[in-house]
């Protein structure tokens, strides 16, 4: 590899780190409604680790993120006593989250660099290496999710590591023990971040002989247990959650206990494929090339190519991710599959080289690379502007203008107390007393539907209240949140008629006894 190519492989990882940092800056503060889930959840569960307690929000399970946040908190307060650290984080929660996010961005950049090097060596050029690094960011949801301190950017890193090891194994006549072990470590890490990463276990499967398969599987299990070790005291919570998810036919453990809903599941699978055209196009192209390879190989026109096994594994892994997430078809659950688009394109570049005339291959892939570059650039700019617009809109109506009125934040609202209350519930109320002393007594949360770990209703730091009680106790009340369709239904059933309504981006503010300018009646 030339010096120029060495430097070229650093460009896109550095650009990705800068892009994610810029998007993060545009979306601050992280307690805004479009940021708080699960950033603040991970913050308080990381704080539990600082106190020597196990995290209890283990649904992902997400332990590596919580450990990273705990490490960041301790590094920011290296000599303070634990109680002082807790108070400092609750008083100023954004710095540890921002530092954790920036650290994760750097880890993503390193992962992309390693992936680029592996693609360069295995696929034979700079073009496939750059495609492998850039293609995942064509889909907006990848960057939008990767800017936060949560599992998704670490899943992206895990995909990079797994694909890099698999590409190295495909380059050899036979995969070695080191490939099986490193792939197992990447798998264990990814599953510890989010359980559905297990579907990517299929990616390197066809590259290993029986001995390496056993080593790969054993290392994956051992690595997973090591990465989730700090959360082991909460193991029963996680196992119960997995049981509910596996047996239910709906999202997040809801619905009939029939595993899937035959009437809904196939449509959900189809929507996931049609909703991500870049990934689906890559899968179709991969299948076409695999069929062509098999036919030409049978006719003796192509030499054996172990990259075919990896490409087949990538397709299997992508399909498995779709099938495993279709019960709760949320876009960011597809990130492991979307991130594999880059390595797939790199292999397709190499495998189509002997199938196409030189000029067609050159200009065809240049056009594809230009499309990827334009897609990534447009996506980065559009998302940064969108996030900045959301932040401006959320701040356009400061709640300080309603001093003296009760503030009732419903799902989901841009307010520090609301972000902390949800996070505290996910930390089993560990910090309710401390948080109650820090926030005004006239701020409440109204959960208008059941959440994973708590039921709907009005709450204030662990206390359940009746909405009528809150309304009667205050001469003016302000409601703020973004899921207005549910609130309006509940308003009709409880005969609540607001005096005024104002808009702050995606959120609605309803007032009683005061108008949107803060003038009391």
Short mmCIF file of C-alpha atoms in Angstrom, two decimals, residues 26-441:
data_model
loop_
_atom_site.label_atom_id
_atom_site.label_comp_id
_atom_site.label_asym_id
_atom_site.label_seq_id
_atom_site.Cartn_x
_atom_site.Cartn_y
_atom_site.Cartn_z
CA UNK A 26 -26.36 20.84 16.43
CA UNK A 27 -28.61 18.60 18.53
CA UNK A 28 -27.62 19.79 22.01
CA UNK A 29 -28.79 19.76 24.74
CA UNK A 30 -29.34 16.03 25.04
CA UNK A 31 -32.36 16.39 27.33
CA UNK A 32 -34.46 17.52 24.36
CA UNK A 33 -37.34 15.26 23.40
CA UNK A 34 -35.62 13.87 20.30
CA UNK A 35 -32.43 13.05 22.24
CA UNK A 36 -33.25 11.94 25.79
CA UNK A 37 -34.16 8.30 25.02
CA UNK A 38 -31.92 6.49 25.82
CA UNK A 39 -29.06 8.96 26.49
CA UNK A 40 -30.21 9.89 29.98
CA UNK A 41 -31.14 6.28 30.74
CA UNK A 42 -27.56 5.28 30.09
CA UNK A 43 -26.24 8.22 32.09
CA UNK A 44 -27.98 7.22 35.32
CA UNK A 45 -27.24 3.52 34.87
CA UNK A 46 -23.61 4.46 34.30
CA UNK A 47 -23.83 6.48 37.50
CA UNK A 48 -25.05 3.35 39.30
CA UNK A 49 -21.83 1.65 38.18
CA UNK A 50 -19.81 4.53 39.62
CA UNK A 51 -21.52 3.80 42.94
CA UNK A 52 -20.59 0.13 42.68
CA UNK A 53 -24.14 -0.94 41.78
CA UNK A 54 -25.21 -2.99 38.79
CA UNK A 55 -27.11 -1.27 35.99
CA UNK A 56 -30.79 -2.22 35.94
CA UNK A 57 -31.76 -0.94 32.48
CA UNK A 58 -30.48 -4.04 30.71
CA UNK A 59 -33.02 -4.50 27.95
CA UNK A 60 -30.43 -4.06 25.17
CA UNK A 61 -28.39 -5.04 27.36
CA UNK A 62 -26.09 -2.11 26.51
CA UNK A 63 -23.54 -2.78 29.26
CA UNK A 64 -20.48 -1.54 27.29
CA UNK A 65 -22.11 1.88 26.87
CA UNK A 66 -22.90 2.08 30.58
CA UNK A 67 -19.35 1.07 31.47
CA UNK A 68 -17.94 3.69 29.11
CA UNK A 69 -20.13 6.40 30.64
CA UNK A 70 -19.10 5.30 34.14
CA UNK A 71 -15.44 5.52 33.11
CA UNK A 72 -15.96 8.99 31.65
CA UNK A 73 -17.69 10.17 34.82
CA UNK A 74 -14.81 8.94 36.94
CA UNK A 75 -12.22 10.51 34.64
CA UNK A 76 -14.03 13.84 34.88
CA UNK A 77 -14.04 13.57 38.70
CA UNK A 78 -10.84 11.60 39.46
CA UNK A 79 -10.40 12.42 43.14
CA UNK A 80 -13.93 13.25 44.31
CA UNK A 81 -15.79 10.98 46.72
CA UNK A 82 -18.61 8.94 45.21
CA UNK A 83 -21.38 11.02 46.79
CA UNK A 84 -19.84 14.21 45.45
CA UNK A 85 -19.54 12.62 41.99
CA UNK A 86 -23.24 11.71 42.01
CA UNK A 87 -24.21 15.25 43.02
CA UNK A 88 -21.96 16.74 40.33
CA UNK A 89 -23.47 14.59 37.58
CA UNK A 90 -27.04 15.31 38.64
CA UNK A 91 -26.24 19.03 38.77
CA UNK A 92 -24.57 19.09 35.34
CA UNK A 93 -25.39 15.95 33.34
CA UNK A 94 -24.48 17.06 29.84
CA UNK A 95 -20.63 17.06 30.02
CA UNK A 96 -20.22 13.32 30.73
CA UNK A 97 -22.72 12.49 27.99
CA UNK A 98 -20.95 14.72 25.50
CA UNK A 99 -17.49 13.35 26.36
CA UNK A 100 -18.82 9.78 26.12
CA UNK A 101 -20.38 10.56 22.72
CA UNK A 102 -17.16 12.09 21.39
CA UNK A 103 -15.19 9.08 22.66
CA UNK A 104 -17.58 6.74 20.86
CA UNK A 105 -17.22 8.82 17.68
CA UNK A 106 -13.46 8.31 17.84
CA UNK A 107 -13.94 4.55 18.32
CA UNK A 108 -16.22 4.50 15.26
CA UNK A 109 -13.54 6.31 13.26
CA UNK A 110 -10.92 3.76 14.29
CA UNK A 111 -13.28 0.94 13.33
CA UNK A 112 -13.85 2.48 9.88
CA UNK A 113 -10.10 2.82 9.38
CA UNK A 114 -9.53 -0.85 10.24
CA UNK A 115 -12.36 -1.85 7.91
CA UNK A 116 -10.86 0.20 5.10
CA UNK A 117 -7.45 -1.43 5.51
CA UNK A 118 -8.98 -4.91 5.47
CA UNK A 119 -11.11 -4.14 2.39
CA UNK A 120 -8.07 -2.70 0.61
CA UNK A 121 -6.02 -5.84 1.24
CA UNK A 122 -8.76 -8.34 0.43
CA UNK A 123 -10.50 -6.62 -2.47
CA UNK A 124 -7.41 -5.19 -4.13
CA UNK A 125 -7.73 -1.44 -4.33
CA UNK A 126 -8.54 1.92 -2.82
CA UNK A 127 -11.99 2.17 -4.40
CA UNK A 128 -13.51 -0.84 -2.58
CA UNK A 129 -11.90 0.28 0.67
CA UNK A 130 -13.50 3.72 0.42
CA UNK A 131 -16.84 2.17 -0.50
CA UNK A 132 -16.67 -0.03 2.58
CA UNK A 133 -16.00 3.00 4.78
CA UNK A 134 -18.56 5.38 3.31
CA UNK A 135 -21.58 3.35 2.24
CA UNK A 136 -23.16 2.84 5.70
CA UNK A 137 -23.68 6.61 6.05
CA UNK A 138 -25.82 6.87 2.91
CA UNK A 139 -28.79 5.91 5.06
CA UNK A 140 -29.65 8.81 7.36
CA UNK A 141 -30.63 6.72 10.35
CA UNK A 142 -27.05 5.42 10.76
CA UNK A 143 -25.48 8.82 11.39
CA UNK A 144 -28.49 10.10 13.35
CA UNK A 145 -28.22 7.19 15.77
CA UNK A 146 -24.42 7.07 15.82
CA UNK A 147 -24.02 10.59 17.20
CA UNK A 148 -25.47 9.58 20.61
CA UNK A 149 -23.90 7.79 23.62
CA UNK A 150 -25.97 4.64 23.12
CA UNK A 151 -25.52 1.15 21.62
CA UNK A 152 -25.99 2.02 17.94
CA UNK A 153 -22.57 3.65 17.29
CA UNK A 154 -20.86 0.80 19.12
CA UNK A 155 -22.84 -1.62 16.94
CA UNK A 156 -21.42 0.21 13.93
CA UNK A 157 -17.93 -0.23 15.38
CA UNK A 158 -18.63 -3.92 16.07
CA UNK A 159 -19.74 -4.41 12.46
CA UNK A 160 -16.53 -2.77 11.27
CA UNK A 161 -14.42 -5.07 13.44
CA UNK A 162 -16.35 -8.21 12.49
CA UNK A 163 -16.21 -7.35 8.78
CA UNK A 164 -12.50 -6.51 8.98
CA UNK A 165 -11.72 -9.89 10.55
CA UNK A 166 -13.97 -11.70 8.07
CA UNK A 167 -12.30 -9.94 5.14
CA UNK A 168 -8.90 -10.98 6.49
CA UNK A 169 -10.12 -14.57 6.86
CA UNK A 170 -11.45 -14.55 3.29
CA UNK A 171 -8.01 -13.52 2.08
CA UNK A 172 -6.45 -16.72 3.46
CA UNK A 173 -6.66 -20.20 1.99
CA UNK A 174 -8.01 -21.32 5.35
CA UNK A 175 -9.11 -19.16 8.27
CA UNK A 176 -6.88 -19.44 11.30
CA UNK A 177 -7.53 -19.57 15.02
CA UNK A 178 -6.86 -15.84 15.36
CA UNK A 179 -9.65 -15.09 12.90
CA UNK A 180 -12.12 -17.22 14.86
CA UNK A 181 -11.11 -15.64 18.16
CA UNK A 182 -11.19 -12.04 16.91
CA UNK A 183 -14.54 -12.60 15.18
CA UNK A 184 -15.87 -14.09 18.41
CA UNK A 185 -14.71 -11.07 20.42
CA UNK A 186 -16.42 -8.73 17.94
CA UNK A 187 -19.59 -10.81 18.14
CA UNK A 188 -19.61 -10.92 21.92
CA UNK A 189 -19.08 -7.16 22.09
CA UNK A 190 -21.86 -6.47 19.59
CA UNK A 191 -24.36 -8.74 21.36
CA UNK A 192 -23.51 -7.11 24.69
CA UNK A 193 -24.41 -3.77 23.11
CA UNK A 194 -27.66 -4.98 21.58
CA UNK A 195 -29.00 -8.50 21.48
CA UNK A 196 -30.15 -8.58 17.87
CA UNK A 197 -26.52 -8.22 16.76
CA UNK A 198 -26.50 -12.01 17.26
CA UNK A 199 -28.02 -12.28 13.77
CA UNK A 200 -24.65 -11.20 12.37
CA UNK A 201 -23.14 -14.40 13.69
CA UNK A 202 -23.92 -15.78 10.22
CA UNK A 203 -21.53 -13.36 8.49
CA UNK A 204 -18.21 -15.26 8.91
CA UNK A 205 -19.81 -18.67 9.38
CA UNK A 206 -19.01 -20.04 5.90
CA UNK A 207 -15.34 -19.10 6.25
CA UNK A 208 -14.60 -21.42 9.19
CA UNK A 209 -14.02 -25.15 9.31
CA UNK A 210 -15.55 -27.22 12.11
CA UNK A 211 -12.73 -26.58 14.56
CA UNK A 212 -12.82 -22.81 14.01
CA UNK A 213 -16.60 -22.80 14.23
CA UNK A 214 -16.39 -24.26 17.73
CA UNK A 215 -13.68 -21.75 18.65
CA UNK A 216 -15.72 -18.89 17.16
CA UNK A 217 -18.87 -19.89 19.03
CA UNK A 218 -17.06 -20.42 22.31
CA UNK A 219 -15.21 -17.10 22.08
CA UNK A 220 -18.46 -15.30 21.24
CA UNK A 221 -20.14 -16.63 24.38
CA UNK A 222 -17.11 -15.95 26.58
CA UNK A 223 -16.70 -12.42 25.21
CA UNK A 224 -20.39 -11.67 25.67
CA UNK A 225 -20.28 -12.81 29.31
CA UNK A 226 -17.17 -10.71 29.90
CA UNK A 227 -18.68 -7.57 28.38
CA UNK A 228 -21.95 -7.90 30.37
CA UNK A 229 -20.25 -8.96 33.63
CA UNK A 230 -20.96 -5.63 35.40
CA UNK A 231 -24.69 -6.18 34.81
CA UNK A 232 -24.78 -9.80 36.02
CA UNK A 233 -26.64 -8.97 39.27
CA UNK A 234 -29.52 -7.81 37.02
CA UNK A 235 -29.44 -10.98 34.96
CA UNK A 236 -32.97 -12.02 35.94
CA UNK A 237 -34.38 -8.73 34.63
CA UNK A 238 -32.72 -9.29 31.27
CA UNK A 239 -33.76 -12.94 30.96
CA UNK A 240 -37.37 -12.05 31.78
CA UNK A 241 -37.28 -9.27 29.18
CA UNK A 242 -35.89 -11.66 26.54
CA UNK A 243 -38.61 -14.18 27.33
CA UNK A 244 -41.31 -11.55 26.87
CA UNK A 245 -39.78 -10.33 23.61
CA UNK A 246 -39.35 -13.85 22.21
CA UNK A 247 -42.80 -15.19 23.07
CA UNK A 248 -44.94 -12.16 22.25
CA UNK A 249 -46.22 -11.48 18.76
CA UNK A 250 -46.00 -7.70 19.02
CA UNK A 251 -43.44 -5.06 19.79
CA UNK A 252 -41.63 -4.91 23.13
CA UNK A 253 -43.31 -7.93 24.68
CA UNK A 254 -46.86 -6.94 23.77
CA UNK A 255 -49.51 -8.91 21.90
CA UNK A 256 -50.53 -12.54 21.95
CA UNK A 257 -47.99 -15.10 23.11
CA UNK A 258 -47.67 -16.66 19.64
CA UNK A 259 -44.06 -15.54 18.82
CA UNK A 260 -45.24 -13.79 15.63
CA UNK A 261 -48.48 -12.44 14.25
CA UNK A 262 -48.91 -14.23 10.89
CA UNK A 263 -51.09 -11.43 9.59
CA UNK A 264 -48.70 -8.63 10.51
CA UNK A 265 -45.20 -10.08 10.46
CA UNK A 266 -44.80 -10.64 6.67
CA UNK A 267 -45.94 -7.08 5.97
CA UNK A 268 -43.49 -5.74 8.54
CA UNK A 269 -40.64 -7.67 6.88
CA UNK A 270 -41.60 -6.28 3.48
CA UNK A 271 -41.75 -2.72 4.84
CA UNK A 272 -38.28 -3.02 6.34
CA UNK A 273 -36.84 -4.07 2.99
CA UNK A 274 -38.73 -1.52 0.90
CA UNK A 275 -38.03 1.23 3.42
CA UNK A 276 -34.25 0.83 3.06
CA UNK A 277 -33.64 0.81 -0.72
CA UNK A 278 -29.85 1.11 -0.49
CA UNK A 279 -29.58 -2.02 1.65
CA UNK A 280 -32.14 -3.91 -0.43
CA UNK A 281 -30.43 -2.96 -3.69
CA UNK A 282 -27.15 -4.22 -2.26
CA UNK A 283 -28.76 -7.53 -1.30
CA UNK A 284 -30.27 -7.95 -4.78
CA UNK A 285 -26.95 -7.11 -6.46
CA UNK A 286 -25.15 -9.56 -4.17
CA UNK A 287 -27.57 -12.34 -5.01
CA UNK A 288 -27.19 -11.71 -8.74
CA UNK A 289 -23.41 -11.81 -8.50
CA UNK A 290 -23.51 -14.96 -6.36
CA UNK A 291 -25.71 -16.70 -8.94
CA UNK A 292 -23.41 -15.59 -11.76
CA UNK A 293 -20.36 -16.83 -9.85
CA UNK A 294 -21.89 -20.25 -9.21
CA UNK A 295 -22.86 -20.69 -12.86
CA UNK A 296 -19.48 -19.58 -14.20
CA UNK A 297 -17.66 -21.64 -11.60
CA UNK A 298 -19.53 -24.79 -12.68
CA UNK A 299 -18.44 -24.11 -16.24
CA UNK A 300 -14.83 -23.72 -15.14
CA UNK A 301 -14.66 -20.07 -16.15
CA UNK A 302 -13.85 -18.66 -12.72
CA UNK A 303 -11.35 -19.68 -10.07
CA UNK A 304 -12.46 -20.42 -6.53
CA UNK A 305 -12.92 -17.24 -4.53
CA UNK A 306 -13.41 -17.32 -0.76
CA UNK A 307 -14.86 -13.82 -0.85
CA UNK A 308 -17.99 -15.47 -2.24
CA UNK A 309 -18.48 -17.20 1.09
CA UNK A 310 -18.23 -13.90 2.93
CA UNK A 311 -20.64 -12.17 0.56
CA UNK A 312 -23.14 -14.98 1.09
CA UNK A 313 -22.67 -14.63 4.85
CA UNK A 314 -23.28 -10.87 4.65
CA UNK A 315 -26.56 -11.40 2.79
CA UNK A 316 -27.63 -14.03 5.32
CA UNK A 317 -26.73 -11.71 8.18
CA UNK A 318 -28.66 -8.78 6.70
CA UNK A 319 -31.76 -10.90 6.12
CA UNK A 320 -31.48 -12.36 9.63
CA UNK A 321 -31.38 -8.85 11.14
CA UNK A 322 -34.55 -7.90 9.26
CA UNK A 323 -36.34 -11.07 10.35
CA UNK A 324 -35.27 -10.64 13.97
CA UNK A 325 -36.47 -7.03 14.20
CA UNK A 326 -39.71 -7.23 12.20
CA UNK A 327 -41.80 -7.66 15.37
CA UNK A 328 -40.71 -4.17 16.39
CA UNK A 329 -39.84 -2.66 12.98
CA UNK A 330 -37.97 0.45 14.07
CA UNK A 331 -35.41 1.84 11.61
CA UNK A 332 -32.43 2.09 13.95
CA UNK A 333 -32.69 -1.62 14.79
CA UNK A 334 -31.47 -2.24 11.23
CA UNK A 335 -28.12 -0.50 11.76
CA UNK A 336 -26.10 -3.77 11.88
CA UNK A 337 -27.59 -4.77 8.52
CA UNK A 338 -27.22 -1.28 7.04
CA UNK A 339 -23.59 -1.10 8.11
CA UNK A 340 -22.83 -4.29 6.17
CA UNK A 341 -23.72 -2.52 2.92
CA UNK A 342 -20.19 -1.10 2.75
CA UNK A 343 -18.29 -4.40 3.02
CA UNK A 344 -20.77 -5.94 0.57
CA UNK A 345 -20.06 -3.22 -2.01
CA UNK A 346 -16.32 -3.73 -1.55
CA UNK A 347 -16.65 -7.44 -2.31
CA UNK A 348 -19.00 -6.75 -5.23
CA UNK A 349 -16.38 -4.39 -6.69
CA UNK A 350 -13.78 -7.17 -6.58
CA UNK A 351 -16.07 -9.93 -7.84
CA UNK A 352 -17.46 -7.96 -10.79
CA UNK A 353 -13.98 -7.09 -12.00
CA UNK A 354 -13.52 -10.33 -13.98
CA UNK A 355 -17.17 -10.33 -15.08
CA UNK A 356 -17.27 -6.91 -16.75
CA UNK A 357 -15.23 -5.19 -19.45
CA UNK A 358 -12.54 -3.02 -17.88
CA UNK A 359 -14.13 0.27 -18.99
CA UNK A 360 -17.59 -0.76 -17.80
CA UNK A 361 -16.22 -1.85 -14.43
CA UNK A 362 -14.21 1.36 -14.02
CA UNK A 363 -16.93 3.82 -14.96
CA UNK A 364 -19.76 1.83 -13.43
CA UNK A 365 -18.10 1.76 -10.04
CA UNK A 366 -16.98 5.37 -10.32
CA UNK A 367 -20.63 6.26 -10.83
CA UNK A 368 -21.59 4.13 -7.83
CA UNK A 369 -18.89 5.77 -5.70
CA UNK A 370 -20.06 9.21 -6.81
CA UNK A 371 -23.60 8.26 -5.82
CA UNK A 372 -22.40 7.11 -2.41
CA UNK A 373 -20.38 10.32 -1.94
CA UNK A 374 -23.31 12.53 -2.90
CA UNK A 375 -25.67 10.51 -0.71
CA UNK A 376 -23.37 10.76 2.31
CA UNK A 377 -22.77 14.47 1.80
CA UNK A 378 -26.43 15.33 1.33
CA UNK A 379 -27.39 13.15 4.30
CA UNK A 380 -24.80 14.79 6.59
CA UNK A 381 -25.77 18.35 5.67
CA UNK A 382 -29.51 17.66 5.74
CA UNK A 383 -29.38 15.96 9.12
CA UNK A 384 -27.19 18.63 10.71
CA UNK A 385 -29.56 21.35 9.52
CA UNK A 386 -32.55 19.32 10.65
CA UNK A 387 -31.12 18.78 14.13
CA UNK A 388 -30.21 22.44 14.45
CA UNK A 389 -33.75 23.35 13.39
CA UNK A 390 -35.27 20.98 15.94
CA UNK A 391 -33.09 22.48 18.67
CA UNK A 392 -34.07 26.04 17.75
CA UNK A 393 -37.73 25.10 17.64
CA UNK A 394 -37.61 23.32 21.02
CA UNK A 395 -35.98 26.38 22.59
CA UNK A 396 -38.38 28.84 20.96
CA UNK A 397 -40.78 28.69 23.91
CA UNK A 398 -38.80 28.61 27.17
CA UNK A 399 -40.74 27.19 30.07
CA UNK A 400 -39.34 29.93 32.31
CA UNK A 401 -42.08 32.23 30.99
CA UNK A 402 -44.58 30.10 32.89
CA UNK A 403 -43.07 30.61 36.34
CA UNK A 404 -45.62 30.03 39.07
CA UNK A 405 -47.61 27.55 36.96
CA UNK A 406 -47.53 23.78 37.16
CA UNK A 407 -45.59 22.21 34.31
CA UNK A 408 -46.86 18.80 33.21
CA UNK A 409 -44.56 17.18 30.66
CA UNK A 410 -46.15 14.40 28.66
CA UNK A 411 -44.50 11.93 26.29
CA UNK A 412 -42.09 13.19 25.12
CA UNK A 413 -41.08 16.69 26.21
CA UNK A 414 -37.97 18.86 26.11
CA UNK A 415 -37.30 19.54 29.77
CA UNK A 416 -34.45 18.49 32.08
CA UNK A 417 -36.81 17.27 34.81
CA UNK A 418 -38.72 15.10 32.34
CA UNK A 419 -35.50 13.56 30.97
CA UNK A 420 -34.26 12.89 34.48
CA UNK A 421 -37.56 11.42 35.66
CA UNK A 422 -37.65 8.90 32.81
CA UNK A 423 -33.99 8.08 33.39
CA UNK A 424 -34.54 7.69 37.14
CA UNK A 425 -37.38 5.24 36.52
CA UNK A 426 -34.97 3.26 34.34
CA UNK A 427 -32.52 3.34 37.24
CA UNK A 428 -35.18 1.93 39.63
CA UNK A 429 -35.67 5.29 41.35
CA UNK A 430 -32.12 5.37 42.69
CA UNK A 431 -31.83 9.16 42.45
CA UNK A 432 -35.43 10.27 43.13
CA UNK A 433 -34.67 11.96 46.45
CA UNK A 434 -31.66 13.86 45.14
CA UNK A 435 -33.48 14.93 41.96
CA UNK A 436 -36.60 15.99 43.84
CA UNK A 437 -34.49 18.44 45.84
CA UNK A 438 -32.98 19.89 42.67
CA UNK A 439 -36.13 20.59 40.66
CA UNK A 440 -39.15 22.81 41.36
CA UNK A 441 -42.08 21.18 43.15
#
